[in-house]
DNA sequence: ACCTGAACACCGTTCAAGT
DNA sequence: ACCTGAACACCGTTCAAGT
């Protein structure tokens, strides 16, 4: 084990070191803790956006010095990784019972997407480095159980759960910078398409009006249905071969 | 039109203003230009990562003052948006002819994914705000043509192309921080799973070894096949209803 | 008319000095 | 033993002053 080079936040090595260290961490009776710092970071990020999340701001919010923060974290990056795992935990909710597997997965995908849309400040910080944190692993454990229960192998279940996570998060992230939150955006997008060079962009120019009306929702529903159909095809028993 | 509030980089309004302004921009005979700055930014980002991309570094690289950069861009954010659209252009290649639609789309998805994996420094900066840039729209124009040609409506073609883009980019982004580039990562991930609380994470603990071996590639292939199957199902003519 | 040195108002991080 | 004021080495951005 090489302790000289610093371990990048979010890697397996890093999460491992954290869980192993947690046991012999001295009990502190002060209020300040990593969890408190992370939750404060989340609330600042959520309510005021990325620019507001500074060490100075956190220290002010927690009524301590900036230097004190570094007794619980080794860097801002590390704090973000921990905070995002907690955010994932906040976004995962138990689905209603008795829906059947397909509608259950559908519900979960929509539910998490709605959470992300409601907290745009967090979205840009989800980078996959929180995948191995306790809350994210909890979500994975749950998904694995679901997919194994309907007949997928462990390996298939993992790939499937990952693909869903990727698509739900990716869909929100990819549209965040650009989507129709601003009501003018649609009209302006139409003008943008209309004004393109018709030689180079014939389809975009010819269908400017219709294309400007397609939102990220439609893309999301298409991709989600595709993934669900793929699972359905896999668990449908095939007829015996020749 | 409200000119007082600054337009956020990457929105339709912003791309529109850029194209409209381009015409009456004075011809300059100096070498410095937005394109040159953007390309320099890309090469710095690609070879040395996000931290190296500073205005000071760019100015040094281009042998000009920092202030000169601001004659061509209004902010670093804006520069990043333009640069990323150019990067997308570099990552898109014409597929070999005569593959049939499914293998063509498959080829494109793999090709773009390989590009991203080969240029990890760029990946974190793809945020969707480059969607409306000339290179990205060129990719969209091409994809629309493909999907319309096999029978999808304009609207379906757009949602489909977007879902592919989301999934390919999202899959790389979501695994970038964490994937098996480091050969130790797999072993450490296994140890991480093994050391979890078996009450809370029974499946992860029981399948630690197998799960640690599933990489992002498997997830990618699953999702890609699912999307392709979904297209296939849509273009297969249904029998007339009752 | 064009360019830029030098400054401004910030960052994340560290550590000697306090209690 | 614990905490922190003040500094350090950076940022992105601006503008008065140069040519």
XYZ file of C-alpha atoms (C1' of nucleotides) in Angstrom:
522
model
C 0.000 0.000 0.000
C 1.484 3.312 -1.023
C 0.692 6.107 1.375
C 2.856 8.756 -0.248
C 0.691 9.641 -3.252
C -2.659 11.111 -2.196
C -5.631 8.956 -3.083
C -8.106 10.575 -5.455
C -11.482 11.196 -3.835
C -14.169 8.747 -4.913
C -11.988 5.811 -5.897
C -12.418 2.451 -4.200
C -9.147 3.011 -2.349
C -10.475 6.269 -1.005
C -13.854 4.952 0.156
C -12.062 1.959 1.680
C -9.700 4.125 3.676
C -12.646 6.156 4.909
C -14.606 3.188 6.259
C -11.507 1.681 7.847
C -10.539 4.933 9.459
C -14.028 5.605 10.779
C -13.659 3.120 13.623
C -10.659 4.599 15.375
C -11.650 8.171 14.729
C -11.706 9.865 18.125
C -15.147 10.585 19.510
C -15.586 14.326 19.412
C -17.989 16.145 21.594
C -17.936 19.294 19.492
C -20.833 19.761 17.124
C -18.771 20.066 13.967
C -18.600 16.834 12.002
C -18.107 15.686 8.439
C -21.795 14.909 8.120
C -22.786 18.338 9.326
C -20.337 20.000 6.961
C -21.603 17.887 4.065
C -25.233 18.693 4.805
C -24.440 22.385 5.066
C -22.617 22.164 1.745
C -25.667 20.521 0.193
C -28.065 23.150 1.417
C -25.849 25.993 0.214
C -25.370 24.268 -3.150
C -29.067 23.617 -3.466
C -30.307 27.056 -2.559
C -27.616 29.283 -4.047
C -25.747 27.240 -6.602
C -22.176 26.186 -7.218
C -20.605 29.618 -6.920
C -21.825 30.025 -3.361
C -20.182 26.829 -2.185
C -16.895 28.166 -0.827
C -14.944 27.178 2.240
C -15.376 30.679 3.571
C -19.129 30.465 3.179
C -19.265 27.059 4.864
C -17.151 28.278 7.766
C -19.413 31.288 8.155
C -22.526 29.111 8.025
C -21.092 26.742 10.639
C -19.666 29.543 12.767
C -16.143 28.209 12.707
C -12.909 29.096 10.949
C -12.020 27.834 7.511
C -9.105 25.981 9.030
C -11.449 24.028 11.307
C -13.158 22.516 8.292
C -9.896 20.879 7.350
C -9.888 18.874 10.541
C -12.776 16.867 9.064
C -12.013 16.885 5.368
C -8.769 16.949 3.472
C -10.009 18.989 0.521
C -13.025 20.610 -1.030
C -13.182 17.858 -3.668
C -13.489 15.255 -0.970
C -16.276 17.180 0.687
C -18.180 17.344 -2.587
C -17.906 13.588 -3.076
C -19.288 12.880 0.394
C -22.016 15.483 0.028
C -23.178 14.081 -3.297
C -23.515 10.589 -1.888
C -25.754 12.071 0.775
C -27.740 13.883 -1.902
C -28.275 10.604 -3.714
C -29.617 9.186 -0.466
C -32.059 12.068 -0.248
C -33.249 11.496 -3.805
C -33.970 7.781 -3.454
C -37.410 6.909 -2.143
C -39.121 3.581 -1.595
C -41.596 2.956 -4.413
C -45.245 2.161 -3.703
C -45.844 -1.558 -3.250
C -47.543 -3.931 -5.634
C -46.837 -2.137 -8.894
C -45.081 -5.024 -10.615
C -41.425 -4.796 -11.584
C -41.793 -2.667 -14.684
C -43.925 0.051 -13.190
C -41.773 -0.027 -10.059
C -38.580 0.659 -11.998
C -40.401 3.281 -14.013
C -41.590 4.947 -10.828
C -38.081 4.999 -9.405
C -36.588 6.492 -12.543
C -39.209 9.232 -12.631
C -38.921 9.835 -8.935
C -35.162 10.315 -9.044
C -35.387 12.450 -12.161
C -37.954 14.675 -10.484
C -35.642 15.012 -7.505
C -32.797 16.125 -9.749
C -34.989 18.582 -11.640
C -36.124 20.042 -8.333
C -32.521 20.506 -7.204
C -30.646 21.766 -10.249
C -27.777 23.073 -8.133
C -26.779 19.529 -7.258
C -26.920 18.049 -10.740
C -23.635 19.372 -12.048
C -21.797 17.820 -9.114
C -22.928 14.248 -9.690
C -19.871 12.746 -11.308
C -20.042 9.059 -10.502
C -17.429 9.445 -7.780
C -20.218 9.054 -5.243
C -21.056 5.590 -6.610
C -19.241 3.766 -3.841
C -20.605 5.823 -0.952
C -23.022 4.301 1.571
C -26.194 5.877 0.184
C -25.381 5.114 -3.419
C -24.465 1.536 -2.568
C -27.757 1.285 -0.737
C -29.531 2.211 -3.949
C -27.434 -0.329 -5.835
C -28.200 -3.057 -3.289
C -31.890 -2.351 -3.706
C -31.753 -2.348 -7.519
C -29.723 -5.541 -7.620
C -32.323 -7.256 -5.467
C -35.095 -6.123 -7.779
C -33.434 -7.239 -10.971
C -32.219 -10.540 -9.571
C -35.722 -11.266 -8.305
C -37.151 -11.098 -11.814
C -34.537 -13.448 -13.216
C -31.422 -11.521 -14.208
C -27.999 -12.809 -13.260
C -25.975 -10.818 -10.739
C -23.817 -9.535 -13.531
C -26.744 -8.559 -15.736
C -28.472 -6.937 -12.779
C -25.436 -4.780 -12.103
C -25.044 -3.673 -15.709
C -28.766 -2.961 -15.885
C -28.871 -0.934 -12.692
C -25.822 1.030 -13.815
C -27.328 1.745 -17.206
C -30.474 3.101 -15.574
C -28.488 5.302 -13.224
C -26.358 6.551 -16.092
C -29.330 7.347 -18.250
C -31.447 9.074 -15.616
C -28.588 11.237 -14.365
C -27.141 11.787 -17.832
C -30.457 12.847 -19.285
C -30.921 15.545 -16.670
C -27.305 16.706 -16.834
C -27.196 16.838 -20.605
C -30.302 18.990 -20.784
C -29.742 21.101 -17.704
C -27.713 23.818 -19.380
C -30.155 24.238 -22.173
C -33.653 23.073 -21.370
C -36.926 24.884 -21.475
C -36.918 26.290 -17.943
C -36.751 29.671 -19.606
C -39.962 30.067 -21.630
C -38.125 32.096 -24.259
C -35.684 29.287 -24.919
C -38.077 27.397 -27.192
C -38.824 30.403 -29.364
C -35.154 31.317 -29.569
C -34.203 27.786 -30.437
C -36.648 27.876 -33.281
C -35.087 31.087 -34.565
C -31.671 29.515 -34.223
C -32.686 26.516 -36.346
C -34.399 28.723 -38.917
C -31.343 30.872 -39.334
C -28.917 28.025 -39.999
C -27.305 27.450 -43.360
C -29.866 25.334 -45.279
C -27.088 23.702 -47.280
C -25.402 22.287 -44.229
C -28.442 21.782 -41.992
C -31.362 21.050 -44.337
C -33.401 18.973 -41.888
C -32.936 21.337 -38.967
C -33.961 24.312 -41.089
C -36.940 22.577 -42.669
C -38.266 21.303 -39.327
C -37.265 24.222 -37.134
C -40.685 24.701 -35.618
C -41.351 21.081 -34.749
C -37.843 20.406 -33.452
C -37.911 23.428 -31.173
C -40.886 21.886 -29.412
C -39.256 18.572 -28.510
C -38.126 18.685 -24.898
C -35.918 16.537 -22.704
C -38.980 14.783 -21.386
C -39.601 13.061 -24.681
C -36.013 11.956 -24.916
C -36.204 10.624 -21.381
C -39.370 8.638 -21.973
C -37.955 7.107 -25.126
C -34.747 5.972 -23.457
C -36.498 4.730 -20.343
C -38.984 2.659 -22.306
C -36.109 1.239 -24.346
C -34.259 0.085 -21.253
C -37.399 -1.422 -19.752
C -38.190 -3.280 -22.971
C -34.664 -4.662 -23.016
C -35.113 -6.119 -19.538
C -38.448 -7.564 -20.524
C -36.862 -9.264 -23.525
C -34.153 -10.771 -21.347
C -36.444 -12.260 -18.733
C -38.931 -13.631 -21.237
C -38.061 -17.346 -21.411
C -36.775 -18.318 -24.829
C -38.027 -21.394 -26.571
C -35.604 -24.317 -26.536
C -33.150 -24.159 -29.451
C -32.969 -26.708 -32.246
C -35.290 41.616 -26.303
C -33.648 42.432 -23.009
C -30.000 43.343 -23.355
C -29.410 44.312 -19.744
C -29.186 40.868 -18.145
C -26.244 38.857 -19.462
C -27.238 35.795 -21.470
C -26.069 32.494 -20.035
C -23.542 30.773 -22.282
C -24.965 27.843 -24.215
C -28.605 28.870 -24.286
C -30.398 29.343 -27.584
C -30.334 33.089 -27.017
C -26.600 32.976 -26.602
C -25.874 30.877 -29.679
C -28.285 33.062 -31.650
C -26.531 36.250 -30.634
C -23.223 34.713 -31.613
C -24.282 33.781 -35.126
C -25.955 37.116 -35.685
C -22.966 39.033 -34.441
C -20.515 37.002 -36.507
C -21.380 38.865 -39.694
C -20.520 42.387 -38.654
C -17.510 41.369 -36.604
C -14.598 43.422 -37.947
C -12.093 41.494 -39.987
C -8.944 41.294 -37.949
C -5.551 40.731 -39.393
C -3.991 39.705 -36.095
C -3.606 36.000 -35.505
C -5.564 35.857 -32.279
C -9.130 34.663 -32.775
C -11.838 32.896 -30.853
C -11.193 29.704 -32.765
C -7.508 29.786 -31.997
C -8.173 30.451 -28.328
C -10.691 27.613 -28.201
C -8.324 25.170 -29.870
C -5.529 26.135 -27.515
C -7.892 25.639 -24.593
C -8.768 22.193 -25.899
C -5.175 21.112 -26.262
C -4.274 22.329 -22.773
C -7.351 20.650 -21.330
C -6.627 17.442 -23.163
C -2.963 17.162 -22.300
C -2.876 18.562 -18.782
C -6.400 18.462 -17.418
C -8.873 20.926 -16.033
C -6.570 22.545 -13.495
C -4.169 23.673 -16.180
C -6.840 25.542 -18.114
C -6.403 29.056 -16.751
C -6.560 32.375 -18.512
C -2.951 33.000 -17.525
C -1.889 29.739 -19.093
C -3.831 30.446 -22.274
C -2.344 33.911 -22.545
C 1.125 32.487 -22.076
C 0.491 29.798 -24.667
C -0.780 32.354 -27.159
C 1.880 34.921 -26.294
C -0.580 37.642 -25.453
C -1.886 39.270 -22.291
C -4.790 37.890 -20.329
C -6.705 41.030 -21.109
C -6.366 40.382 -24.843
C -8.298 37.155 -24.494
C -11.283 39.142 -23.340
C -11.445 40.912 -26.659
C -12.637 37.625 -28.169
C -14.582 36.059 -25.323
C -16.615 37.572 -22.546
C -15.840 34.925 -19.940
C -14.071 31.656 -19.308
C -17.425 29.827 -19.235
C -18.180 31.055 -22.712
C -14.816 29.885 -23.955
C -15.444 26.429 -22.537
C -18.798 26.168 -24.301
C -17.276 27.061 -27.658
C -14.309 24.776 -27.106
C -16.499 21.825 -26.228
C -18.546 22.205 -29.393
C -15.286 22.022 -31.310
C -14.278 18.942 -29.349
C -17.552 17.279 -30.309
C -16.704 18.046 -33.921
C -13.341 16.342 -33.496
C -14.982 13.260 -31.985
C -17.537 12.707 -34.724
C -16.353 10.663 -37.675
C -18.152 9.433 -40.765
C -18.980 5.748 -40.380
C -17.912 3.180 -42.982
C -20.494 2.775 -45.730
C -22.823 -0.102 -46.295
C -23.136 -1.371 -42.737
C -26.897 -1.128 -42.477
C -28.544 1.260 -40.050
C -28.089 -0.757 -36.874
C -24.407 -1.451 -37.247
C -23.866 2.114 -38.426
C -25.401 3.582 -35.273
C -23.501 1.059 -33.197
C -20.264 2.060 -34.906
C -20.919 5.732 -34.227
C -21.697 5.162 -30.573
C -18.522 3.144 -30.073
C -16.477 5.577 -32.081
C -17.571 8.573 -30.027
C -17.175 6.665 -26.785
C -13.629 5.704 -27.762
C -12.897 9.323 -28.510
C -14.093 10.359 -25.064
C -12.133 7.601 -23.343
C -9.028 8.707 -25.211
C -9.513 12.299 -24.071
C -10.591 12.081 -20.440
C -9.662 15.691 -19.786
C -12.508 16.848 -22.011
C -15.227 14.620 -20.626
C -15.997 16.562 -17.471
C -16.629 19.693 -19.528
C -19.335 18.255 -21.753
C -22.441 19.681 -20.152
C -24.987 19.834 -22.946
C -24.450 23.577 -23.363
C -22.555 22.784 -26.547
C -25.647 21.143 -28.046
C -26.557 24.142 -30.158
C -23.079 24.835 -31.500
C -22.260 24.306 -35.188
C -20.397 21.011 -34.769
C -22.949 19.503 -32.420
C -25.803 20.566 -34.681
C -23.939 18.977 -37.550
C -23.947 15.708 -35.649
C -27.659 16.159 -34.941
C -28.414 16.900 -38.582
C -26.637 13.703 -39.566
C -28.395 11.584 -36.952
C -31.794 13.002 -37.847
C -31.217 12.075 -41.465
C -30.303 8.524 -40.511
C -33.283 7.947 -38.273
C -35.766 9.583 -40.594
C -34.456 7.463 -43.459
C -35.375 4.258 -41.643
C -38.886 5.416 -40.918
C -38.968 7.450 -37.719
C -40.882 10.713 -37.567
C -38.905 13.927 -37.170
C -39.943 14.088 -33.561
C -39.032 10.479 -32.824
C -35.735 10.900 -34.644
C -34.846 13.860 -32.450
C -35.726 12.100 -29.207
C -33.816 9.031 -30.361
C -30.696 10.940 -31.365
C -30.774 12.829 -28.073
C -31.157 9.653 -26.058
C -28.137 8.146 -27.795
C -26.045 11.230 -27.164
C -27.138 11.335 -23.534
C -26.346 7.703 -22.972
C -22.958 7.640 -24.677
C -21.726 10.781 -22.951
C -23.399 9.935 -19.652
C -21.951 6.459 -19.546
C -18.415 7.756 -19.928
C -18.926 10.632 -17.491
C -20.563 8.528 -14.829
C -17.718 6.015 -14.840
C -14.845 8.394 -15.413
C -14.124 9.159 -11.775
C -14.162 5.564 -10.759
C -13.395 3.154 -13.552
C -10.727 0.506 -13.882
C -8.015 2.690 -15.389
C -6.101 1.991 -12.211
C -5.475 -1.773 -12.081
C -5.722 -1.734 -8.289
C -9.220 -0.299 -8.412
C -10.868 -3.666 -9.081
C -9.143 -5.367 -6.172
C -9.902 -2.468 -3.855
C -13.499 -2.388 -4.935
C -13.788 -6.033 -4.067
C -12.373 -5.364 -0.619
C -14.791 -2.495 -0.230
C -17.786 -4.697 -1.044
C -16.520 -7.478 1.219
C -16.123 -5.138 4.148
C -19.655 -3.723 4.002
C -22.270 -4.430 6.647
C -23.866 -7.719 5.512
C -27.150 -6.753 7.157
C -27.522 -3.659 5.044
C -25.793 -4.831 1.866
C -26.324 -8.599 1.681
C -26.122 -8.904 -2.097
C -23.066 -6.700 -2.463
C -21.223 -8.610 0.254
C -22.207 -12.035 -1.059
C -21.232 -11.196 -4.639
C -18.252 -8.961 -3.948
C -15.889 -10.803 -6.216
C -18.156 -11.015 -9.236
C -19.440 -7.439 -8.912
C -15.947 -6.020 -8.692
C -15.269 -7.462 -12.137
C -18.167 -5.769 -13.958
C -16.859 -2.751 -15.805
C -18.447 0.210 -17.522
C -18.096 -1.561 -20.841
C -20.747 -4.102 -19.920
C -23.114 -1.375 -18.795
C -22.510 0.487 -22.037
C -23.177 -2.523 -24.242
C -26.383 -3.310 -22.404
C -27.753 0.205 -22.730
C -26.686 0.567 -26.336
C -28.306 -2.718 -27.366
C -31.465 -1.669 -25.547
C -31.688 1.598 -27.460
C -31.040 -0.140 -30.771
C -33.701 -2.752 -30.055
C -36.167 -0.001 -29.243
C -35.609 1.605 -32.635
C -35.959 -1.729 -34.343
C -39.285 -2.303 -32.614
C -40.555 1.093 -33.720
C -39.717 0.717 -37.371
C -41.015 -2.834 -37.635
C -44.437 -2.373 -39.234
C -47.231 -3.439 -36.925
C -50.077 -5.589 -38.198
C -53.275 -3.681 -38.796
C -55.388 -3.424 -35.635
C -58.811 -4.983 -35.179
C -7.254 52.098 -32.317
C -5.332 48.566 -30.194
C -2.935 46.280 -26.435
C -1.449 45.294 -21.645
C 0.736 45.812 -16.768
C -0.982 45.992 -12.729
C -4.498 45.806 -9.804
C -9.034 44.048 -7.698
C -11.763 40.885 -5.393
C -11.940 36.688 -4.879
C -10.445 31.337 -4.286
C -8.540 26.678 -1.549
C -5.180 25.551 1.687
C -1.665 25.925 5.390
C 0.602 26.906 9.741
C 2.549 29.589 13.398
C 0.654 31.438 17.151
C -2.749 31.652 20.456
C -5.819 29.608 24.402
C -5.198 19.479 22.840
C -7.772 22.129 20.203
C -8.765 26.173 17.400
C -7.906 30.142 14.267
C -6.069 34.801 12.295
C -3.452 35.798 8.882
C -0.928 34.659 5.242
C 0.309 32.135 0.762
C -0.159 31.112 -3.872
C -3.233 31.075 -6.788
C -7.858 32.341 -9.642
C -11.127 35.279 -13.372
C -11.853 39.847 -14.673
C -11.211 44.879 -15.309
C -9.309 49.311 -16.638
C -6.235 53.177 -16.627
C -2.335 53.972 -18.912
C 0.628 53.167 -22.530
C 1.923 52.954 -27.797
